[in-house]
Amino acid sequence: WYQRRVAITAGESVSTTQGDLKIHDYFGDGWGIFFTHPADYTPVCTTELSMVQKMVPEFTKRKVKMIALSCNSVSDHGGWCEDIKAHGNLEEVSFPIIEDPSRDLAVKFGMLDPDEKDAAGLPLTARAVFIVGPDKKLKLSILYPATTGRNFDELLRVIDSLQLTAYKKVATPANWQAGGDCMVLPSVKGEEATKLFPKMRVEDVPSGKQYMRFTPQPE
């Protein structure tokens, strides 16, 4: 889904608070998060971007770059950033915010919320989140209604899971946190499983099938 739509903008410049740039070039060889906002000067969005800025060190530690989009102009974004900084007692907003006053990008990416309208009766941009891997492919997407703020601790959690499972033959169970036990992939069989995961334990279940295989998080 993201791959089909991002082709529209991957090769063209978008205008942001940090000048014109190309989304893929901005992400470079690392991971990226692209998240959208209904409009500038809206209360939930202001709390979100303030929180994102506070968590920049955690995202940077994971080699993740962030870019936002809101359906206003760059000049509007500049004024809004002052409010974001004031709300969070911040010195800066260090990630770019894309302008989209015509909502062209929001339409292209399918981000409009048909149930939430602005003062003019136009659909608001939904709170979309795209997490993109170094291969520029979509790894996760979450769509929130315009009235519900995002949980950025959860985004850190899923990034930890995505980065771990991209390189290790494990999956992460419900409510997993970094450092917790993982599950051995069903595709890893027999000797390979015991060699890769010498501390693997198999949980007995009534079916007798030995598929509930846990292991400490691989290094």
PDB file of C-alpha atoms in Angstrom:
ATOM      1  CA  TRP A   1       0.000   0.000   0.000  1.00  0.00           C
ATOM      2  CA  TYR A   2       2.706   2.446   1.023  1.00  0.00           C
ATOM      3  CA  GLN A   3       4.937   1.253  -1.816  1.00  0.00           C
ATOM      4  CA  ARG A   4       2.254   2.094  -4.383  1.00  0.00           C
ATOM      5  CA  ARG A   5       1.572   5.543  -2.985  1.00  0.00           C
ATOM      6  CA  VAL A   6       5.070   6.569  -2.013  1.00  0.00           C
ATOM      7  CA  ALA A   7       6.166   6.197  -5.631  1.00  0.00           C
ATOM      8  CA  ILE A   8       4.188   9.389  -6.221  1.00  0.00           C
ATOM      9  CA  THR A   9       6.465  11.409  -3.956  1.00  0.00           C
ATOM     10  CA  ALA A  10       9.690   9.407  -3.699  1.00  0.00           C
ATOM     11  CA  GLY A  11      11.265  11.103  -6.707  1.00  0.00           C
ATOM     12  CA  GLU A  12       9.860  14.580  -6.213  1.00  0.00           C
ATOM     13  CA  SER A  13      10.602  17.289  -3.695  1.00  0.00           C
ATOM     14  CA  VAL A  14       8.260  18.264  -0.892  1.00  0.00           C
ATOM     15  CA  SER A  15       8.396  21.614   0.885  1.00  0.00           C
ATOM     16  CA  THR A  16       9.153  21.411   4.586  1.00  0.00           C
ATOM     17  CA  THR A  17      10.232  23.508   7.547  1.00  0.00           C
ATOM     18  CA  GLN A  18      13.791  22.457   6.659  1.00  0.00           C
ATOM     19  CA  GLY A  19      13.549  23.319   2.967  1.00  0.00           C
ATOM     20  CA  ASP A  20      12.729  21.192  -0.051  1.00  0.00           C
ATOM     21  CA  LEU A  21      13.654  17.515   0.219  1.00  0.00           C
ATOM     22  CA  LYS A  22      12.821  14.054  -1.067  1.00  0.00           C
ATOM     23  CA  ILE A  23      11.366  11.684   1.504  1.00  0.00           C
ATOM     24  CA  HIS A  24      13.515   8.693   0.531  1.00  0.00           C
ATOM     25  CA  ASP A  25      16.688  10.775   0.411  1.00  0.00           C
ATOM     26  CA  TYR A  26      15.881  12.178   3.830  1.00  0.00           C
ATOM     27  CA  PHE A  27      15.487   8.691   5.330  1.00  0.00           C
ATOM     28  CA  GLY A  28      18.758   7.635   3.716  1.00  0.00           C
ATOM     29  CA  ASP A  29      19.953   4.111   4.521  1.00  0.00           C
ATOM     30  CA  GLY A  30      18.225   3.945   7.892  1.00  0.00           C
ATOM     31  CA  TRP A  31      14.692   3.524   9.185  1.00  0.00           C
ATOM     32  CA  GLY A  32      12.052   6.213   8.851  1.00  0.00           C
ATOM     33  CA  ILE A  33       8.741   7.250  10.384  1.00  0.00           C
ATOM     34  CA  PHE A  34       6.297   9.317   8.353  1.00  0.00           C
ATOM     35  CA  PHE A  35       3.355  10.585  10.397  1.00  0.00           C
ATOM     36  CA  THR A  36       0.535  12.921   9.464  1.00  0.00           C
ATOM     37  CA  HIS A  37      -1.546  15.502  11.306  1.00  0.00           C
ATOM     38  CA  PRO A  38      -4.977  16.987  10.551  1.00  0.00           C
ATOM     39  CA  ALA A  39      -3.877  20.617  10.855  1.00  0.00           C
ATOM     40  CA  ASP A  40      -1.578  23.103  12.576  1.00  0.00           C
ATOM     41  CA  TYR A  41      -2.630  24.760  15.826  1.00  0.00           C
ATOM     42  CA  THR A  42      -4.722  21.773  16.918  1.00  0.00           C
ATOM     43  CA  PRO A  43      -4.412  20.643  20.543  1.00  0.00           C
ATOM     44  CA  VAL A  44      -3.812  16.905  20.111  1.00  0.00           C
ATOM     45  CA  CYS A  45      -1.245  17.446  17.344  1.00  0.00           C
ATOM     46  CA  THR A  46       0.614  19.957  19.485  1.00  0.00           C
ATOM     47  CA  THR A  47       0.961  17.435  22.317  1.00  0.00           C
ATOM     48  CA  GLU A  48       2.079  14.765  19.836  1.00  0.00           C
ATOM     49  CA  LEU A  49       4.831  16.759  18.165  1.00  0.00           C
ATOM     50  CA  SER A  50       6.038  17.987  21.524  1.00  0.00           C
ATOM     51  CA  MET A  51       6.330  14.388  22.692  1.00  0.00           C
ATOM     52  CA  VAL A  52       8.071  13.335  19.473  1.00  0.00           C
ATOM     53  CA  GLN A  53      10.720  16.012  19.986  1.00  0.00           C
ATOM     54  CA  LYS A  54      11.299  14.888  23.565  1.00  0.00           C
ATOM     55  CA  MET A  55      11.810  11.327  22.284  1.00  0.00           C
ATOM     56  CA  VAL A  56      14.183  12.229  19.443  1.00  0.00           C
ATOM     57  CA  PRO A  57      17.192  10.776  21.364  1.00  0.00           C
ATOM     58  CA  GLU A  58      15.412   7.403  21.634  1.00  0.00           C
ATOM     59  CA  PHE A  59      14.553   7.340  17.926  1.00  0.00           C
ATOM     60  CA  THR A  60      18.081   8.452  17.008  1.00  0.00           C
ATOM     61  CA  LYS A  61      19.516   5.636  19.133  1.00  0.00           C
ATOM     62  CA  ARG A  62      17.558   3.250  16.900  1.00  0.00           C
ATOM     63  CA  LYS A  63      18.761   4.996  13.703  1.00  0.00           C
ATOM     64  CA  VAL A  64      15.238   6.226  12.936  1.00  0.00           C
ATOM     65  CA  LYS A  65      14.550   9.565  11.247  1.00  0.00           C
ATOM     66  CA  MET A  66      11.156  11.236  11.481  1.00  0.00           C
ATOM     67  CA  ILE A  67       9.191  13.459   9.157  1.00  0.00           C
ATOM     68  CA  ALA A  68       5.703  14.878   9.704  1.00  0.00           C
ATOM     69  CA  LEU A  69       2.993  16.255   7.428  1.00  0.00           C
ATOM     70  CA  SER A  70       0.268  18.737   8.270  1.00  0.00           C
ATOM     71  CA  CYS A  71      -2.253  20.359   5.942  1.00  0.00           C
ATOM     72  CA  ASN A  72      -0.968  23.923   6.270  1.00  0.00           C
ATOM     73  CA  SER A  73       1.824  26.002   4.785  1.00  0.00           C
ATOM     74  CA  VAL A  74       5.464  26.094   5.866  1.00  0.00           C
ATOM     75  CA  SER A  75       4.929  29.602   7.261  1.00  0.00           C
ATOM     76  CA  ASP A  76       2.049  28.296   9.385  1.00  0.00           C
ATOM     77  CA  HIS A  77       4.248  25.405  10.531  1.00  0.00           C
ATOM     78  CA  GLY A  78       6.881  27.906  11.675  1.00  0.00           C
ATOM     79  CA  GLY A  79       4.466  29.704  13.965  1.00  0.00           C
ATOM     80  CA  TRP A  80       3.000  26.446  15.206  1.00  0.00           C
ATOM     81  CA  CYS A  81       6.476  25.156  16.098  1.00  0.00           C
ATOM     82  CA  GLU A  82       6.735  28.031  18.593  1.00  0.00           C
ATOM     83  CA  ASP A  83       3.633  26.706  20.349  1.00  0.00           C
ATOM     84  CA  ILE A  84       4.984  23.148  20.243  1.00  0.00           C
ATOM     85  CA  LYS A  85       8.207  24.300  21.862  1.00  0.00           C
ATOM     86  CA  ALA A  86       6.352  26.307  24.494  1.00  0.00           C
ATOM     87  CA  HIS A  87       4.065  23.391  25.393  1.00  0.00           C
ATOM     88  CA  GLY A  88       6.961  20.984  25.865  1.00  0.00           C
ATOM     89  CA  ASN A  89       9.492  23.494  27.206  1.00  0.00           C
ATOM     90  CA  LEU A  90      11.658  22.649  24.185  1.00  0.00           C
ATOM     91  CA  GLU A  91      14.498  24.465  22.481  1.00  0.00           C
ATOM     92  CA  GLU A  92      13.706  23.248  18.957  1.00  0.00           C
ATOM     93  CA  VAL A  93      11.607  21.090  16.662  1.00  0.00           C
ATOM     94  CA  SER A  94      14.422  19.227  14.951  1.00  0.00           C
ATOM     95  CA  PHE A  95      12.511  17.132  12.396  1.00  0.00           C
ATOM     96  CA  PRO A  96      10.944  18.526   9.195  1.00  0.00           C
ATOM     97  CA  ILE A  97       7.212  19.125   8.790  1.00  0.00           C
ATOM     98  CA  ILE A  98       5.880  18.888   5.233  1.00  0.00           C
ATOM     99  CA  GLU A  99       3.415  21.498   4.008  1.00  0.00           C
ATOM    100  CA  ASP A 100       0.220  20.312   2.302  1.00  0.00           C
ATOM    101  CA  PRO A 101      -2.261  23.216   2.280  1.00  0.00           C
ATOM    102  CA  SER A 102      -3.990  21.848  -0.844  1.00  0.00           C
ATOM    103  CA  ARG A 103      -4.214  18.366   0.736  1.00  0.00           C
ATOM    104  CA  ASP A 104      -2.781  16.883  -2.450  1.00  0.00           C
ATOM    105  CA  LEU A 105      -0.388  14.618  -0.545  1.00  0.00           C
ATOM    106  CA  ALA A 106      -3.055  13.621   1.960  1.00  0.00           C
ATOM    107  CA  VAL A 107      -5.302  12.525  -0.909  1.00  0.00           C
ATOM    108  CA  LYS A 108      -2.483  10.698  -2.699  1.00  0.00           C
ATOM    109  CA  PHE A 109      -1.595   8.768   0.446  1.00  0.00           C
ATOM    110  CA  GLY A 110      -5.224   8.018   1.326  1.00  0.00           C
ATOM    111  CA  MET A 111      -4.953   9.825   4.656  1.00  0.00           C
ATOM    112  CA  LEU A 112      -8.294  11.625   4.816  1.00  0.00           C
ATOM    113  CA  ASP A 113     -10.717  10.788   7.619  1.00  0.00           C
ATOM    114  CA  PRO A 114     -14.238  10.821   6.134  1.00  0.00           C
ATOM    115  CA  ASP A 115     -15.899  11.107   9.555  1.00  0.00           C
ATOM    116  CA  GLU A 116     -13.989  14.094  10.949  1.00  0.00           C
ATOM    117  CA  LYS A 117     -14.446  17.522   9.317  1.00  0.00           C
ATOM    118  CA  ASP A 118     -12.775  20.889   9.760  1.00  0.00           C
ATOM    119  CA  ALA A 119     -14.581  24.232  10.167  1.00  0.00           C
ATOM    120  CA  ALA A 120     -15.115  24.410   6.407  1.00  0.00           C
ATOM    121  CA  GLY A 121     -16.659  20.945   6.315  1.00  0.00           C
ATOM    122  CA  LEU A 122     -13.654  19.342   4.614  1.00  0.00           C
ATOM    123  CA  PRO A 123     -12.390  15.923   5.756  1.00  0.00           C
ATOM    124  CA  LEU A 124      -9.485  16.113   8.202  1.00  0.00           C
ATOM    125  CA  THR A 125      -6.267  14.219   7.655  1.00  0.00           C
ATOM    126  CA  ALA A 126      -6.250  11.077   9.776  1.00  0.00           C
ATOM    127  CA  ARG A 127      -3.358  10.384  12.158  1.00  0.00           C
ATOM    128  CA  ALA A 128      -1.442   7.974   9.943  1.00  0.00           C
ATOM    129  CA  VAL A 129       1.890   6.412  10.877  1.00  0.00           C
ATOM    130  CA  PHE A 130       4.148   4.659   8.362  1.00  0.00           C
ATOM    131  CA  ILE A 131       7.333   2.920   9.513  1.00  0.00           C
ATOM    132  CA  VAL A 132       9.683   2.332   6.603  1.00  0.00           C
ATOM    133  CA  GLY A 133      12.724   0.054   6.594  1.00  0.00           C
ATOM    134  CA  PRO A 134      16.161   0.691   5.078  1.00  0.00           C
ATOM    135  CA  ASP A 135      14.907  -1.086   1.927  1.00  0.00           C
ATOM    136  CA  LYS A 136      12.272   1.682   1.598  1.00  0.00           C
ATOM    137  CA  LYS A 137       9.453  -0.829   2.086  1.00  0.00           C
ATOM    138  CA  LEU A 138       6.578  -0.408   4.497  1.00  0.00           C
ATOM    139  CA  LYS A 139       7.097  -2.396   7.697  1.00  0.00           C
ATOM    140  CA  LEU A 140       4.111  -1.158   9.708  1.00  0.00           C
ATOM    141  CA  SER A 141       1.217   1.251   9.368  1.00  0.00           C
ATOM    142  CA  ILE A 142      -1.227   2.490  11.999  1.00  0.00           C
ATOM    143  CA  LEU A 143      -4.216   4.726  11.346  1.00  0.00           C
ATOM    144  CA  TYR A 144      -5.771   6.673  14.208  1.00  0.00           C
ATOM    145  CA  PRO A 145      -8.902   8.812  13.957  1.00  0.00           C
ATOM    146  CA  ALA A 146      -8.309  12.556  14.110  1.00  0.00           C
ATOM    147  CA  THR A 147      -9.648  12.656  17.681  1.00  0.00           C
ATOM    148  CA  THR A 148      -7.201  10.110  19.157  1.00  0.00           C
ATOM    149  CA  GLY A 149      -3.582  10.948  19.969  1.00  0.00           C
ATOM    150  CA  ARG A 150      -0.815   8.466  19.275  1.00  0.00           C
ATOM    151  CA  ASN A 151       1.195   6.510  21.835  1.00  0.00           C
ATOM    152  CA  PHE A 152       4.843   7.077  20.912  1.00  0.00           C
ATOM    153  CA  ASP A 153       6.083   4.619  23.522  1.00  0.00           C
ATOM    154  CA  GLU A 154       4.253   1.988  21.485  1.00  0.00           C
ATOM    155  CA  LEU A 155       5.999   3.180  18.318  1.00  0.00           C
ATOM    156  CA  LEU A 156       9.369   2.690  20.023  1.00  0.00           C
ATOM    157  CA  ARG A 157       8.274  -0.782  21.098  1.00  0.00           C
ATOM    158  CA  VAL A 158       7.263  -1.851  17.599  1.00  0.00           C
ATOM    159  CA  ILE A 159      10.468  -0.392  16.132  1.00  0.00           C
ATOM    160  CA  ASP A 160      12.455  -2.520  18.597  1.00  0.00           C
ATOM    161  CA  SER A 161      10.455  -5.540  17.441  1.00  0.00           C
ATOM    162  CA  LEU A 162      10.750  -4.724  13.741  1.00  0.00           C
ATOM    163  CA  GLN A 163      14.497  -4.182  13.938  1.00  0.00           C
ATOM    164  CA  LEU A 164      15.032  -7.363  15.942  1.00  0.00           C
ATOM    165  CA  THR A 165      12.864  -9.616  13.773  1.00  0.00           C
ATOM    166  CA  ALA A 166      14.315  -8.205  10.547  1.00  0.00           C
ATOM    167  CA  TYR A 167      17.638  -9.847  11.365  1.00  0.00           C
ATOM    168  CA  LYS A 168      16.885 -12.665  13.820  1.00  0.00           C
ATOM    169  CA  LYS A 169      14.666 -15.703  13.267  1.00  0.00           C
ATOM    170  CA  VAL A 170      12.233 -14.813  16.022  1.00  0.00           C
ATOM    171  CA  ALA A 171       8.853 -13.182  16.530  1.00  0.00           C
ATOM    172  CA  THR A 172       7.754 -11.093  19.505  1.00  0.00           C
ATOM    173  CA  PRO A 173       4.713 -12.159  21.568  1.00  0.00           C
ATOM    174  CA  ALA A 174       1.873 -10.071  22.953  1.00  0.00           C
ATOM    175  CA  ASN A 175       2.965  -7.123  25.104  1.00  0.00           C
ATOM    176  CA  TRP A 176       6.634  -7.874  24.399  1.00  0.00           C
ATOM    177  CA  GLN A 177       9.179  -5.335  25.588  1.00  0.00           C
ATOM    178  CA  ALA A 178      12.834  -5.092  24.543  1.00  0.00           C
ATOM    179  CA  GLY A 179      14.842  -7.669  26.484  1.00  0.00           C
ATOM    180  CA  GLY A 180      11.883 -10.008  26.959  1.00  0.00           C
ATOM    181  CA  ASP A 181      11.523 -13.572  25.736  1.00  0.00           C
ATOM    182  CA  CYS A 182      10.857 -14.061  22.029  1.00  0.00           C
ATOM    183  CA  MET A 183       9.271 -16.880  20.059  1.00  0.00           C
ATOM    184  CA  VAL A 184      11.160 -19.062  17.602  1.00  0.00           C
ATOM    185  CA  LEU A 185       9.755 -18.796  14.079  1.00  0.00           C
ATOM    186  CA  PRO A 186       7.760 -21.875  12.947  1.00  0.00           C
ATOM    187  CA  SER A 187      10.024 -22.073   9.865  1.00  0.00           C
ATOM    188  CA  VAL A 188      13.058 -22.839  12.071  1.00  0.00           C
ATOM    189  CA  LYS A 189      13.084 -26.608  12.549  1.00  0.00           C
ATOM    190  CA  GLY A 190      14.953 -29.295  14.450  1.00  0.00           C
ATOM    191  CA  GLU A 191      18.728 -28.972  14.689  1.00  0.00           C
ATOM    192  CA  GLU A 192      18.715 -25.425  13.342  1.00  0.00           C
ATOM    193  CA  ALA A 193      16.410 -24.363  16.191  1.00  0.00           C
ATOM    194  CA  THR A 194      18.531 -25.958  18.923  1.00  0.00           C
ATOM    195  CA  LYS A 195      21.733 -24.603  17.377  1.00  0.00           C
ATOM    196  CA  LEU A 196      20.436 -21.049  17.014  1.00  0.00           C
ATOM    197  CA  PHE A 197      18.554 -21.040  20.314  1.00  0.00           C
ATOM    198  CA  PRO A 198      20.270 -23.338  22.843  1.00  0.00           C
ATOM    199  CA  LYS A 199      18.122 -21.935  25.660  1.00  0.00           C
ATOM    200  CA  MET A 200      14.852 -22.572  23.812  1.00  0.00           C
ATOM    201  CA  ARG A 201      11.996 -23.892  25.920  1.00  0.00           C
ATOM    202  CA  VAL A 202       8.842 -25.520  24.604  1.00  0.00           C
ATOM    203  CA  GLU A 203       5.573 -24.824  26.380  1.00  0.00           C
ATOM    204  CA  ASP A 204       3.245 -27.811  26.653  1.00  0.00           C
ATOM    205  CA  VAL A 205      -0.249 -27.230  25.258  1.00  0.00           C
ATOM    206  CA  PRO A 206      -3.315 -29.540  25.161  1.00  0.00           C
ATOM    207  CA  SER A 207      -2.945 -30.166  21.423  1.00  0.00           C
ATOM    208  CA  GLY A 208       0.450 -31.713  21.993  1.00  0.00           C
ATOM    209  CA  LYS A 209       1.885 -29.630  19.176  1.00  0.00           C
ATOM    210  CA  GLN A 210       5.287 -28.221  20.023  1.00  0.00           C
ATOM    211  CA  TYR A 211       4.884 -24.816  18.434  1.00  0.00           C
ATOM    212  CA  MET A 212       4.993 -22.621  21.537  1.00  0.00           C
ATOM    213  CA  ARG A 213       8.773 -22.217  21.506  1.00  0.00           C
ATOM    214  CA  PHE A 214      10.322 -19.421  23.572  1.00  0.00           C
ATOM    215  CA  THR A 215      13.877 -18.162  23.721  1.00  0.00           C
ATOM    216  CA  PRO A 216      15.690 -15.306  25.428  1.00  0.00           C
ATOM    217  CA  GLN A 217      16.018 -12.310  23.131  1.00  0.00           C
ATOM    218  CA  PRO A 218      18.918 -12.915  20.718  1.00  0.00           C
ATOM    219  CA  GLU A 219      21.850 -10.522  20.855  1.00  0.00           C
TER     220      GLU A 219
END
